[in-house]
XYZ file of C-alpha atoms in Angstrom:
191
model
C 17.507 -221.525 49.434
C 16.878 -225.062 49.596
C 15.558 -227.473 51.949
C 15.862 -230.815 52.828
C 13.734 -233.601 54.286
C 13.256 -232.605 58.398
C 13.351 -228.764 57.331
C 16.682 -228.321 57.510
C 17.658 -225.073 55.229
C 20.439 -224.454 52.772
C 21.814 -222.170 50.329
C 22.949 -223.169 46.799
C 26.486 -222.312 45.541
C 27.265 -223.712 42.297
C 25.069 -225.406 39.544
C 26.804 -227.998 37.795
C 24.659 -229.750 34.768
C 25.121 -233.591 37.352
C 24.846 -231.650 40.867
C 24.953 -228.805 43.155
C 26.674 -227.424 45.484
C 25.261 -226.206 49.034
C 25.932 -225.140 52.302
C 23.847 -226.623 55.134
C 22.707 -224.756 57.741
C 22.183 -226.919 60.123
C 22.507 -230.767 61.234
C 23.610 -232.681 58.603
C 23.712 -235.908 59.739
C 20.306 -236.360 59.130
C 20.745 -235.435 55.158
C 21.350 -238.789 53.140
C 22.564 -238.694 49.371
C 19.364 -238.629 47.363
C 16.856 -237.746 49.189
C 14.453 -234.949 47.783
C 15.394 -231.326 47.928
C 12.762 -228.476 47.549
C 13.743 -225.053 46.740
C 12.296 -222.407 48.963
C 12.070 -219.360 46.476
C 13.776 -217.717 48.953
C 17.139 -215.994 48.744
C 19.349 -215.922 52.342
C 18.528 -212.944 54.021
C 18.558 -211.281 57.478
C 16.230 -209.405 60.014
C 18.046 -205.809 60.589
C 17.090 -202.622 62.569
C 16.307 -201.513 66.124
C 14.342 -204.565 66.492
C 17.189 -206.607 67.515
C 18.604 -204.578 70.310
C 18.845 -206.555 73.303
C 18.520 -209.994 71.487
C 20.718 -213.140 71.204
C 20.626 -214.752 67.362
C 22.116 -217.089 65.149
C 24.237 -216.382 62.577
C 20.835 -215.571 60.046
C 19.404 -213.776 62.229
C 17.363 -216.725 64.005
C 16.544 -216.045 68.351
C 17.963 -218.220 70.306
C 17.678 -217.024 73.622
C 14.010 -217.627 73.678
C 12.291 -214.031 74.242
C 9.950 -215.008 70.959
C 10.308 -213.867 67.467
C 12.331 -211.089 66.342
C 9.961 -207.567 65.242
C 12.447 -206.281 62.443
C 11.824 -203.466 60.522
C 12.974 -205.050 57.532
C 14.874 -207.876 56.202
C 18.902 -207.653 54.216
C 20.214 -210.018 51.636
C 23.176 -212.018 52.882
C 25.263 -211.915 50.281
C 25.537 -208.216 48.896
C 28.631 -206.487 47.379
C 30.424 -204.473 50.261
C 30.344 -200.598 48.897
C 34.253 -199.782 48.067
C 36.375 -197.602 49.731
C 35.335 -194.329 48.124
C 31.479 -194.354 48.807
C 32.141 -195.419 52.422
C 31.465 -192.126 54.545
C 35.175 -191.822 56.687
C 34.909 -192.134 60.633
C 35.760 -188.881 61.888
C 34.310 -189.403 65.404
C 36.033 -190.630 68.440
C 34.784 -193.199 70.281
C 35.752 -193.043 74.175
C 35.928 -197.308 74.979
C 35.900 -196.120 78.728
C 39.313 -197.893 79.417
C 42.055 -195.043 79.822
C 44.856 -196.802 77.835
C 43.304 -198.518 75.172
C 41.327 -194.464 74.730
C 45.162 -193.184 75.060
C 47.048 -195.864 72.466
C 44.572 -197.363 69.950
C 41.937 -194.427 68.239
C 38.891 -195.864 68.025
C 36.392 -194.145 65.440
C 32.542 -194.059 66.070
C 31.369 -196.337 63.710
C 34.731 -197.930 63.041
C 34.580 -201.948 63.447
C 37.690 -202.997 65.218
C 38.888 -206.553 65.801
C 40.761 -207.567 69.031
C 43.232 -210.046 68.290
C 45.558 -211.614 71.014
C 46.613 -214.709 72.693
C 44.214 -216.729 74.963
C 43.300 -215.418 78.317
C 44.773 -212.441 77.288
C 41.627 -210.494 78.184
C 39.990 -209.656 74.924
C 36.342 -210.438 75.989
C 36.621 -208.007 78.642
C 38.151 -205.280 77.016
C 34.847 -205.858 74.938
C 32.316 -206.338 77.167
C 33.583 -203.098 79.120
C 33.717 -201.452 76.640
C 29.928 -202.124 75.879
C 29.722 -201.348 79.627
C 31.135 -198.060 79.417
C 28.487 -196.872 76.419
C 26.152 -196.840 78.976
C 26.150 -193.185 79.674
C 26.113 -192.498 75.745
C 22.758 -194.415 75.718
C 20.503 -192.850 78.484
C 20.159 -189.552 76.595
C 17.170 -188.877 74.810
C 19.338 -187.145 71.488
C 19.526 -190.395 68.967
C 22.451 -189.211 67.085
C 24.693 -189.672 70.042
C 23.872 -193.265 70.272
C 26.238 -196.008 70.256
C 24.487 -199.163 69.393
C 26.978 -202.765 69.938
C 27.321 -205.832 68.407
C 29.012 -209.035 70.291
C 29.913 -211.896 67.292
C 30.919 -215.221 69.245
C 32.767 -217.686 66.691
C 33.974 -220.722 67.728
C 33.278 -220.014 71.636
C 31.506 -222.465 74.224
C 27.739 -221.592 74.370
C 28.895 -221.642 78.830
C 30.911 -218.292 77.278
C 28.654 -216.812 75.288
C 25.538 -217.001 77.902
C 28.099 -215.751 80.838
C 28.453 -212.421 78.577
C 25.094 -212.370 78.009
C 24.349 -212.388 81.544
C 26.931 -210.182 82.265
C 25.808 -207.510 79.489
C 21.949 -207.582 80.800
C 23.314 -207.389 84.330
C 24.984 -204.185 84.189
C 21.878 -202.995 81.622
C 24.025 -202.642 78.260
C 22.109 -205.439 76.707
C 19.190 -203.101 76.040
C 21.104 -201.158 73.564
C 23.215 -204.446 72.537
C 23.250 -207.459 69.983
C 24.483 -210.625 70.300
C 25.471 -212.814 67.185
C 26.621 -216.331 68.432
C 28.182 -219.039 65.992
C 29.128 -221.402 68.805
C 31.564 -224.027 68.656
C 28.851 -226.438 68.636
C 27.197 -225.023 65.551
C 28.153 -226.641 62.187
C 30.475 -225.114 60.219
C 29.470 -223.193 57.973
C 27.288 -220.746 60.326
């Protein structure tokens, strides 16, 4: 990672003899050609673990909910090669969304990532949020192996929409086993 004047951080992507390509994690309007840039000695990483439950974070794992710093057990590198298909544990346990039509038509496996796509205003967010809320019964028990943690990733949504989603999850008691990662439309593209 590198740091620009004003504390803005970035990640060096390519090093050439006469220039360095950097992805800027913040507002680039205060950065000018010829600014002094310092290397931090750090590699881009994010917090992981149960300390993130109930929190709203940006794409780099920084808290944006005003609840103070995140108390995570560990941090993991952002740039990691994903495991191949063979070494991955197969999805073999069904997960109930609580939406009968969806459970009957589209089987979803526990631990499976699920992309919800569709036209505007067709209820994609409502399906995701209702599924989160319907996991409350699973998460009530003491058996850790039965608990299902939910992560909602909002990319390109308005801040007000993300705030409304968080309020809905908090009001229903679903935020205690959920994490919201927000990369809103008002943030720089790299985030």
